[in-house]
Amino acid sequence: MKLKFSEELLEIAKKRNSQSYFYTGYLQKGNALASRGDFTEALESYFQAASVAKNEKELGLIKVTLGDVYSLTKNHQRSLNYYNEAIEIFRKTKDSLTLGSVIFNAGDGYLKNNQMDMAISYLEESEQIFKNINFDLGLAYCSGTLGLAYAKLGRNEEAEKNIQQAIQALEKAEDYSPICEFLNGMADIYTEKNEDSTAIEFASISRDLARTYGFKNETREANLRLAQIYEKTGNIPEAYKFYKEYIIYRDSVLNVSTAQNMAGLRADYEVAQKQIEVDLLSAQRENQQLVVISIAVASFLVCLLAFGLYRRNRFIKRTSAIIEKEKNRSELLLLNILPEETARELKKNGKVRAKKFESVTVLFADFKRFTLIAENLPPERLIKTIDYYFSQFDKIMEKYDIEKIKTIGDSYMAASGLPFPNQDHAYKILMAAFEMTQFVKETKENSLYDDANFDVRVGLNSGPVVAGVVGTKKFAYDIWGDTVNIAARMESHSDIGKINISENTYDLIKDKFDCEYRGEVEVKNGRILKMYYVKDIKEEENKIAG
């Protein structure tokens, strides 16, 4: 749409032989072409605008624009030539904002051309100009770009401080594109420090932010950073994955080689020749004011439409980001509720088939005199206390790859040997049981937590179980069978600080643990089972484990 209006303006300029219209038409046409990546044609339009510029300020603006285009095509030396010519023009004016912006662009160009001293000099001058006119956004750009310059010089502390300040300011302004570049700069800093995990974190944030807002160049650069860091750490599959994505984004952006051909185009074209003031205006001015008003109204409507589309597009992107975040949160929550393999099956099929496991060991732990103590505690303190214990139990289970099944009141239930069967399930869960009882004992004796005055008893049994997911809205992973019932019976027949096991578990661990026979108990269907207290791990086994 912008290109169409600029061409219509050029047609009017031809009919009226209006130099002002020609300048504006060629300038806007160049902007429209550059915005869609047609840099070759954009440069041609800018040169034509320069040829009809009627004063130095207009010519200066064209030189800034030419510098920007050559910078985008990575022809930094030619870009710097145009920036410096523009700076000389704007030093003669009172337009501090434009002067500061052009000096900043030149500083950024010197940075990209690896001329660090010149880059810092220009950026510091630009920073001072922006301070004088209270231009906060410009100060953020200067701070971040100076940080990148410091990083290249190895001044990492100064670099990190500057970049962090810039990111905070840009987040407030919701200007996310430069944030991506500065985050990549942070990744470079930490890569040089050999803090690769931190570098990966910064590059990943940059990549996610760039993808959220559709910044192709920034996404490409973040992928390249990640590929390089993973290659450095020896993680070749991850390096290949990100490098492949980098190639996709690189090829989707402008083919730079085409634009580079413009580096030589009109190399000898002397824009300076166009600095002569052209004061010949068309004699036909009858409808000039009307045309200008019409163009202004059309431009306003186009801008209004563009702003509406921009707002809508930004809303869609933000909504998509929120949806993606919530999706990830839901998946994480599902993994906290269900074993990973079960969660994957549920997401894929919408349901989970019940599975039989031939040999697992089930643990029940229960607090002695819980009801009596609970009656004397306010509900909030009681819940916090239970959470204190159960959180530590969870960590112990995770340490031994044991699946926590559920908690009911003060009762804690876990199972070893599922969802992935293993041969040493009884050994692992007994080691976990020892850590649980030791933790509870030390907490009480050393008063490590307020209100933590509980004693625990533990019961174990081994055998077959059936496992599956119950519920359609509130999912719960559970296990069933006589093995579970007998484990509960072992716990109820245990005592403070003791681990009571059935003969089924005893047969699996008797070679590794010292046990004490303590009699028999009747279980379901009149069956009689022997019970044992597990006293400690055998000395020779303890040496192997140590």
XYZ file of C-alpha atoms in Angstrom:
546
model
C 0.000 0.000 0.000
C 2.823 2.412 0.859
C 4.543 1.578 -2.435
C 1.330 2.217 -4.371
C 0.827 5.667 -2.812
C 4.456 6.634 -3.402
C 4.125 5.734 -7.101
C 0.897 7.739 -7.349
C 2.725 10.698 -5.796
C 5.491 10.357 -8.411
C 2.853 10.419 -11.182
C 1.475 13.681 -9.764
C 5.036 15.019 -9.548
C 5.550 14.291 -13.259
C 2.313 16.031 -14.226
C 3.117 19.095 -12.155
C 6.899 18.975 -12.515
C 7.120 19.389 -8.735
C 10.569 18.893 -7.277
C 9.180 18.551 -3.718
C 6.826 15.790 -4.818
C 9.635 13.982 -6.637
C 11.824 14.031 -3.514
C 9.039 12.775 -1.209
C 7.868 10.191 -3.759
C 11.320 8.668 -4.334
C 12.110 8.726 -0.589
C 8.843 6.948 0.357
C 9.235 4.492 -2.512
C 12.725 3.639 -1.262
C 11.376 3.155 2.282
C 8.614 0.864 0.997
C 11.066 -1.251 -1.020
C 13.579 -1.433 1.838
C 10.892 -2.519 4.326
C 10.133 -5.581 2.209
C 13.813 -6.394 1.591
C 14.200 -5.123 -2.013
C 17.404 -3.247 -1.179
C 18.701 -3.012 -4.762
C 15.611 -1.145 -5.989
C 15.447 0.818 -2.723
C 18.968 2.185 -3.284
C 18.012 3.235 -6.798
C 15.038 5.209 -5.429
C 17.171 6.872 -2.753
C 19.739 7.969 -5.337
C 16.910 9.509 -7.386
C 15.632 11.306 -4.251
C 19.157 12.643 -3.662
C 19.266 14.009 -7.197
C 16.227 16.237 -6.528
C 16.998 17.229 -2.917
C 16.491 20.978 -2.600
C 18.519 21.626 0.562
C 21.225 20.138 2.741
C 18.843 18.746 5.380
C 16.962 16.700 2.774
C 20.260 15.504 1.343
C 21.462 14.631 4.841
C 18.387 12.477 5.454
C 19.038 10.609 2.194
C 22.632 9.950 3.234
C 21.459 8.561 6.577
C 19.044 6.280 4.766
C 21.748 5.129 2.334
C 23.989 4.391 5.306
C 21.236 2.312 6.901
C 20.701 0.227 3.751
C 24.413 -0.459 3.234
C 24.647 -1.409 6.923
C 21.853 -3.945 6.465
C 23.707 -5.461 3.505
C 26.884 -5.627 5.676
C 28.806 -3.186 3.467
C 29.951 -1.349 6.573
C 32.670 0.829 5.066
C 30.339 2.371 2.490
C 27.702 2.705 5.220
C 30.157 4.620 7.431
C 31.089 6.976 4.578
C 27.449 8.023 4.211
C 26.887 8.317 7.978
C 29.910 10.604 8.369
C 28.784 12.809 5.473
C 25.356 13.087 7.123
C 26.947 13.915 10.494
C 28.818 16.869 8.949
C 25.517 18.203 7.602
C 23.540 17.811 10.834
C 26.288 19.334 12.993
C 25.341 22.621 11.316
C 21.685 22.302 12.376
C 19.892 22.475 15.726
C 18.322 19.031 15.206
C 19.984 17.268 18.180
C 17.783 14.167 17.961
C 18.707 13.465 14.334
C 22.393 14.276 14.957
C 22.534 11.951 17.975
C 20.783 9.185 16.013
C 23.189 9.419 13.057
C 26.235 9.445 15.354
C 24.786 6.374 17.114
C 24.301 4.610 13.754
C 27.911 5.412 12.838
C 29.111 4.064 16.219
C 27.158 0.853 15.623
C 28.703 0.667 12.134
C 32.227 0.988 13.537
C 31.375 -1.760 16.045
C 30.242 -4.088 13.255
C 33.411 -3.165 11.328
C 35.502 -4.102 14.414
C 36.869 -0.557 14.872
C 36.390 -0.523 18.641
C 37.985 2.803 19.551
C 35.963 4.668 16.942
C 32.797 2.814 17.969
C 33.138 3.747 21.644
C 33.999 7.373 20.808
C 30.923 7.805 18.607
C 28.596 5.947 20.986
C 29.717 8.038 23.976
C 29.143 11.253 22.005
C 25.692 10.051 21.003
C 24.936 9.086 24.615
C 25.820 12.600 25.788
C 23.530 14.180 23.169
C 20.626 11.924 24.218
C 21.249 12.790 27.886
C 21.049 16.501 27.054
C 17.626 16.085 25.385
C 16.329 13.417 27.854
C 15.833 10.794 25.124
C 15.581 7.631 27.256
C 15.143 5.168 24.390
C 18.260 6.497 22.679
C 20.182 6.161 25.950
C 19.087 2.516 26.182
C 20.385 1.833 22.659
C 23.695 3.542 23.465
C 24.101 1.684 26.750
C 23.473 -1.715 25.175
C 25.668 -1.107 22.127
C 28.490 0.189 24.323
C 28.089 -3.042 26.296
C 28.625 -5.044 23.100
C 31.739 -2.987 22.353
C 33.102 -3.561 25.862
C 32.422 -7.290 25.484
C 34.503 -7.427 22.306
C 37.347 -5.752 24.187
C 37.075 -8.303 27.004
C 35.746 -5.747 29.518
C 33.035 -8.188 30.578
C 31.915 -6.569 33.848
C 31.294 -3.199 32.161
C 29.650 -4.982 29.243
C 27.263 -6.959 31.429
C 26.295 -3.885 33.471
C 25.551 -1.790 30.359
C 23.596 -4.507 28.585
C 21.485 -5.291 31.661
C 20.591 -1.570 31.999
C 19.644 -1.423 28.319
C 17.446 -4.522 28.517
C 15.550 -3.180 31.545
C 14.874 0.156 29.800
C 13.826 -1.490 26.535
C 11.473 -3.889 28.336
C 9.668 -0.870 29.812
C 9.416 0.644 26.330
C 8.294 -2.737 24.867
C 11.010 -2.406 22.210
C 11.986 -6.056 21.902
C 14.110 -6.273 18.737
C 17.280 -4.717 20.227
C 16.742 -6.741 23.419
C 17.315 -9.880 21.328
C 20.602 -8.488 20.018
C 21.758 -7.506 23.510
C 20.805 -10.933 24.929
C 22.948 -12.497 22.210
C 25.719 -10.163 23.377
C 25.312 -11.509 26.914
C 25.555 -15.030 25.509
C 28.871 -14.092 23.865
C 30.186 -12.681 27.155
C 29.412 -15.852 29.116
C 30.719 -18.075 26.319
C 34.052 -16.293 26.590
C 33.950 -16.810 30.372
C 33.375 -20.548 29.698
C 30.071 -20.323 31.596
C 28.334 -22.186 28.797
C 25.092 -23.036 30.598
C 24.488 -19.324 31.331
C 25.385 -18.450 27.734
C 22.849 -21.014 26.491
C 20.212 -19.506 28.786
C 20.698 -15.985 27.371
C 20.765 -17.184 23.750
C 17.624 -19.277 24.336
C 15.747 -16.295 25.822
C 16.809 -14.215 22.796
C 15.596 -16.938 20.422
C 12.236 -17.344 22.188
C 11.654 -13.579 22.265
C 12.608 -13.177 18.590
C 10.334 -16.042 17.538
C 7.453 -14.646 19.604
C 7.621 -11.307 17.805
C 8.577 -12.649 14.376
C 12.080 -11.115 14.217
C 13.776 -13.265 11.553
C 17.259 -11.721 11.727
C 17.336 -11.934 15.514
C 16.018 -15.528 15.470
C 18.710 -16.446 12.972
C 21.489 -14.941 15.110
C 20.238 -16.615 18.318
C 20.159 -20.013 16.577
C 23.719 -19.498 15.362
C 24.847 -18.633 18.919
C 23.191 -21.777 20.314
C 24.736 -23.953 17.591
C 28.201 -22.552 18.343
C 27.882 -22.963 22.121
C 26.572 -26.535 21.889
C 29.360 -27.387 19.434
C 31.887 -25.958 21.898
C 30.475 -28.127 24.714
C 30.564 -31.228 22.507
C 26.778 -31.607 22.263
C 26.794 -32.196 18.500
C 23.092 -33.264 18.107
C 21.874 -30.011 19.737
C 24.451 -27.988 17.768
C 23.231 -29.554 14.520
C 19.586 -28.906 15.405
C 20.116 -25.178 15.992
C 22.488 -24.800 13.037
C 19.850 -26.336 10.778
C 17.295 -23.810 12.070
C 19.862 -21.027 11.559
C 20.224 -22.067 7.892
C 16.433 -22.015 7.429
C 16.157 -18.473 8.800
C 19.263 -17.301 6.962
C 17.854 -18.430 3.624
C 14.433 -16.925 4.333
C 15.884 -13.439 4.775
C 17.221 -11.326 1.917
C 19.857 -12.907 -0.261
C 22.641 -10.597 0.805
C 24.777 -11.255 -2.254
C 22.211 -9.504 -4.456
C 22.327 -6.400 -2.295
C 26.105 -6.546 -2.126
C 26.204 -6.046 -5.900
C 24.899 -2.577 -5.144
C 28.110 -1.795 -3.258
C 29.747 -1.054 -6.551
C 26.659 0.427 -8.181
C 27.140 4.130 -8.594
C 30.337 3.896 -6.553
C 31.540 6.904 -8.438
C 28.172 8.541 -8.269
C 28.868 11.781 -6.487
C 25.943 12.611 -4.295
C 27.874 15.706 -3.264
C 27.130 17.189 -6.678
C 23.498 17.316 -5.645
C 24.221 19.579 -2.699
C 23.665 22.666 -4.829
C 20.560 24.390 -3.708
C 17.861 23.895 -6.312
C 15.464 26.804 -6.001
C 13.658 26.349 -9.279
C 10.092 25.457 -8.417
C 7.307 24.682 -10.820
C 5.295 27.621 -11.988
C 2.162 25.600 -11.731
C 1.137 25.873 -8.078
C -2.617 26.277 -8.534
C -3.652 23.045 -6.866
C -0.542 22.371 -4.831
C -2.175 22.924 -1.438
C -5.128 20.701 -2.347
C -2.833 17.901 -3.514
C -0.713 18.139 -0.374
C -3.821 17.947 1.839
C -5.127 14.964 -0.158
C -1.815 13.157 0.197
C -1.694 13.980 3.918
C -5.204 12.582 4.438
C -4.362 9.446 2.435
C -1.124 9.008 4.377
C -2.985 9.413 7.678
C -5.513 6.742 6.671
C -2.725 4.412 5.585
C -0.886 4.977 8.880
C -4.102 4.406 10.821
C -4.704 1.136 8.975
C -1.075 0.093 9.435
C -1.226 0.910 13.163
C -4.431 -1.126 13.506
C -2.856 -4.096 11.729
C 0.282 -3.722 13.844
C -1.744 -3.712 17.082
C -3.756 -6.717 15.909
C -0.620 -8.594 14.877
C 1.092 -7.810 18.190
C -2.018 -8.952 20.077
C -2.056 -12.241 18.133
C 1.642 -12.816 18.822
C 1.274 -12.046 22.518
C -1.786 -14.288 22.754
C 0.099 -17.084 21.011
C 2.982 -16.644 23.431
C 0.598 -16.835 26.404
C -1.070 -19.959 24.955
C 2.337 -21.571 24.409
C 3.391 -20.683 27.955
C 0.184 -22.149 29.395
C 0.596 -25.267 27.255
C 4.121 -25.767 28.624
C 2.859 -25.144 32.155
C 0.093 -27.736 31.663
C 2.577 -30.290 30.343
C 4.873 -29.663 33.316
C 1.939 -30.051 35.697
C 0.971 -33.318 33.980
C 4.531 -34.617 34.418
C 4.334 -33.737 38.129
C 1.156 -35.810 38.434
C 2.014 -38.769 36.176
C 5.169 -40.684 35.211
C 6.679 -39.320 31.985
C 5.891 -42.433 29.916
C 2.289 -42.434 31.170
C 1.895 -38.702 30.464
C 3.115 -39.193 26.878
C 0.633 -42.037 26.356
C -2.205 -39.934 27.793
C -1.387 -36.958 25.510
C -1.083 -39.201 22.457
C -4.144 -41.440 22.928
C -6.328 -39.479 25.360
C -6.280 -42.478 27.722
C -3.848 -44.867 29.411
C -4.042 -48.641 29.351
C -3.692 -50.362 32.708
C -0.406 -52.299 32.985
C 0.606 -55.245 35.094
C 4.059 -55.241 36.697
C 5.206 -58.656 37.874
C 7.578 -57.488 40.591
C 7.619 -54.143 42.398
C 8.109 -53.050 45.999
C 5.465 -50.843 47.597
C 6.186 -48.532 50.564
C 3.764 -47.001 53.045
C 4.910 -44.447 55.623
C 2.692 -43.077 58.362
C 3.170 -40.650 61.256
C 2.610 -42.049 64.743
C 0.198 -40.087 67.003
C -0.574 -37.767 64.100
C -4.174 -37.131 65.161
C -3.182 -36.235 68.718
C -0.525 -33.736 67.632
C -2.695 -32.342 64.822
C -5.472 -31.416 67.263
C -3.125 -28.915 68.933
C -1.946 -27.190 65.739
C -3.777 -24.555 63.642
C -4.625 -25.932 60.149
C -2.141 -23.632 58.343
C 0.785 -24.705 60.542
C -0.228 -28.356 60.292
C -0.250 -28.233 56.479
C 3.131 -26.480 56.390
C 4.607 -29.099 58.711
C 3.290 -32.026 56.661
C 4.575 -30.333 53.509
C 8.001 -29.985 55.131
C 8.215 -33.750 55.630
C 6.618 -34.814 52.356
C 8.796 -32.438 50.295
C 11.902 -34.113 51.694
C 10.371 -37.542 51.069
C 9.814 -36.525 47.441
C 13.492 -35.572 47.073
C 14.556 -38.927 48.494
C 12.286 -40.790 46.070
C 13.655 -38.797 43.149
C 17.204 -39.632 44.242
C 16.499 -43.386 43.948
C 14.228 -43.197 40.844
C 11.215 -44.299 42.865
C 7.692 -43.332 41.792
C 5.677 -41.459 44.397
C 2.083 -42.685 44.076
C 0.077 -40.443 46.420
C -0.429 -39.038 49.891
C -3.576 -39.550 51.957
C -3.630 -37.361 55.049
C -0.429 -38.239 56.887
C 0.160 -41.427 54.878
C 2.820 -41.482 52.110
C 2.788 -44.152 49.390
C 5.504 -44.947 46.812
C 6.516 -47.831 44.562
C 9.840 -48.984 43.124
C 10.081 -50.950 39.863
C 7.592 -48.991 37.794
C 6.865 -47.501 35.284
C 10.238 -48.963 34.171
C 10.832 -52.445 35.630
C 14.206 -53.059 37.307
C 15.844 -55.868 39.245
C 16.941 -53.921 42.335
C 13.605 -52.259 43.166
C 13.531 -53.681 46.704
C 17.116 -52.555 47.439
C 16.460 -49.008 46.190
C 13.283 -48.471 48.166
C 14.863 -49.834 51.343
C 17.733 -47.357 50.979
C 15.120 -44.626 50.561
C 13.219 -45.889 53.621
C 16.372 -45.645 55.764
C 16.897 -42.034 54.637
C 13.252 -41.196 55.425
C 13.386 -42.560 58.952
C 16.770 -40.915 59.585
C 15.462 -37.549 58.345
C 12.408 -37.710 60.625
C 14.557 -38.752 63.601
C 17.118 -35.949 63.107
C 14.398 -33.337 62.569
C 12.772 -34.213 65.891
C 15.972 -34.613 67.943
C 17.620 -31.417 66.656
C 14.429 -29.309 66.445
C 15.174 -28.468 62.811
C 11.636 -27.261 62.133
C 8.957 -25.668 64.311
C 6.099 -28.082 65.198
C 8.097 -30.994 63.687
C 7.563 -33.411 66.558
C 6.433 -36.481 64.614
C 7.648 -40.084 64.528
C 7.349 -42.250 61.433
C 6.807 -45.937 60.822
C 7.360 -47.668 57.480
C 6.069 -50.879 55.895
C 7.139 -52.624 52.653
C 5.917 -55.512 50.545
C 6.985 -56.881 47.148
C 4.978 -58.567 44.419
C 2.824 -57.959 41.325
C 0.614 -54.867 40.912
C -1.638 -53.326 38.290
C -0.949 -49.638 37.519
C -2.997 -47.106 35.602
C -4.630 -43.690 35.504
C -7.978 -43.017 37.136
C -10.242 -40.070 36.443
C -11.155 -38.118 33.292
C -10.646 -34.540 34.532
C -8.499 -34.876 37.636
C -5.967 -37.534 36.633
C -4.294 -39.706 39.249
C -1.747 -42.498 38.772
C -2.478 -45.388 41.117
C -1.654 -49.050 41.740
C -3.847 -51.950 42.885
C -3.562 -55.533 44.080
C -2.878 -57.694 47.123
C 0.730 -56.447 47.116
C -0.519 -52.941 47.954
C -2.865 -54.168 50.698
C -0.126 -56.229 52.329
C 2.297 -53.259 52.236
C -0.321 -51.219 54.107
C -0.658 -54.034 56.625
C 3.145 -54.089 57.105
C 3.081 -50.370 57.895
C 0.258 -50.673 60.423
C 2.186 -53.458 62.219
C 5.419 -51.451 62.268
C 6.660 -49.278 65.102
C 8.272 -45.857 65.603
C 11.413 -45.452 63.492
C 11.171 -49.061 62.255
C 10.982 -50.503 58.741
C 8.730 -53.550 58.719
C 8.859 -55.831 55.646
C 7.021 -58.933 54.537
C 8.734 -62.225 53.756
C 8.172 -61.413 50.037
C 10.520 -58.425 50.349
C 12.821 -60.273 52.753
C 13.521 -62.957 50.095
C 14.733 -60.205 47.736
C 17.032 -58.316 50.127
C 18.178 -60.819 52.764
C 21.686 -61.023 51.258
C 22.185 -57.262 51.500
C 20.502 -56.231 54.770
C 20.554 -57.431 58.361
C 16.994 -58.303 59.354
C 15.244 -59.373 62.553
C 12.401 -61.894 62.423
C 9.413 -60.640 64.407
C 6.579 -63.105 63.893
C 3.668 -63.670 61.559
C 0.573 -61.746 60.547
C -2.628 -62.814 58.882
C -3.392 -61.069 55.592
C -6.215 -61.317 53.070
C -7.918 -64.702 52.467
C -6.491 -66.181 55.669
C -2.940 -66.160 54.347
C -0.139 -66.015 56.925
C 3.009 -63.989 56.199
C 6.216 -63.640 58.161
C 7.417 -60.138 59.100
C 10.915 -58.744 59.571
C 12.422 -55.523 60.853
C 15.251 -54.294 58.630
C 18.017 -53.223 60.991
C 20.821 -52.043 58.691
C 22.670 -52.662 55.448
C 25.260 -55.456 55.718
C 28.824 -54.305 56.248
C 30.218 -55.829 53.057
C 27.341 -54.344 51.050
C 27.896 -50.959 52.701
C 31.543 -51.022 51.560
C 30.442 -51.723 47.974
C 27.863 -48.924 48.106
C 30.408 -46.524 49.655
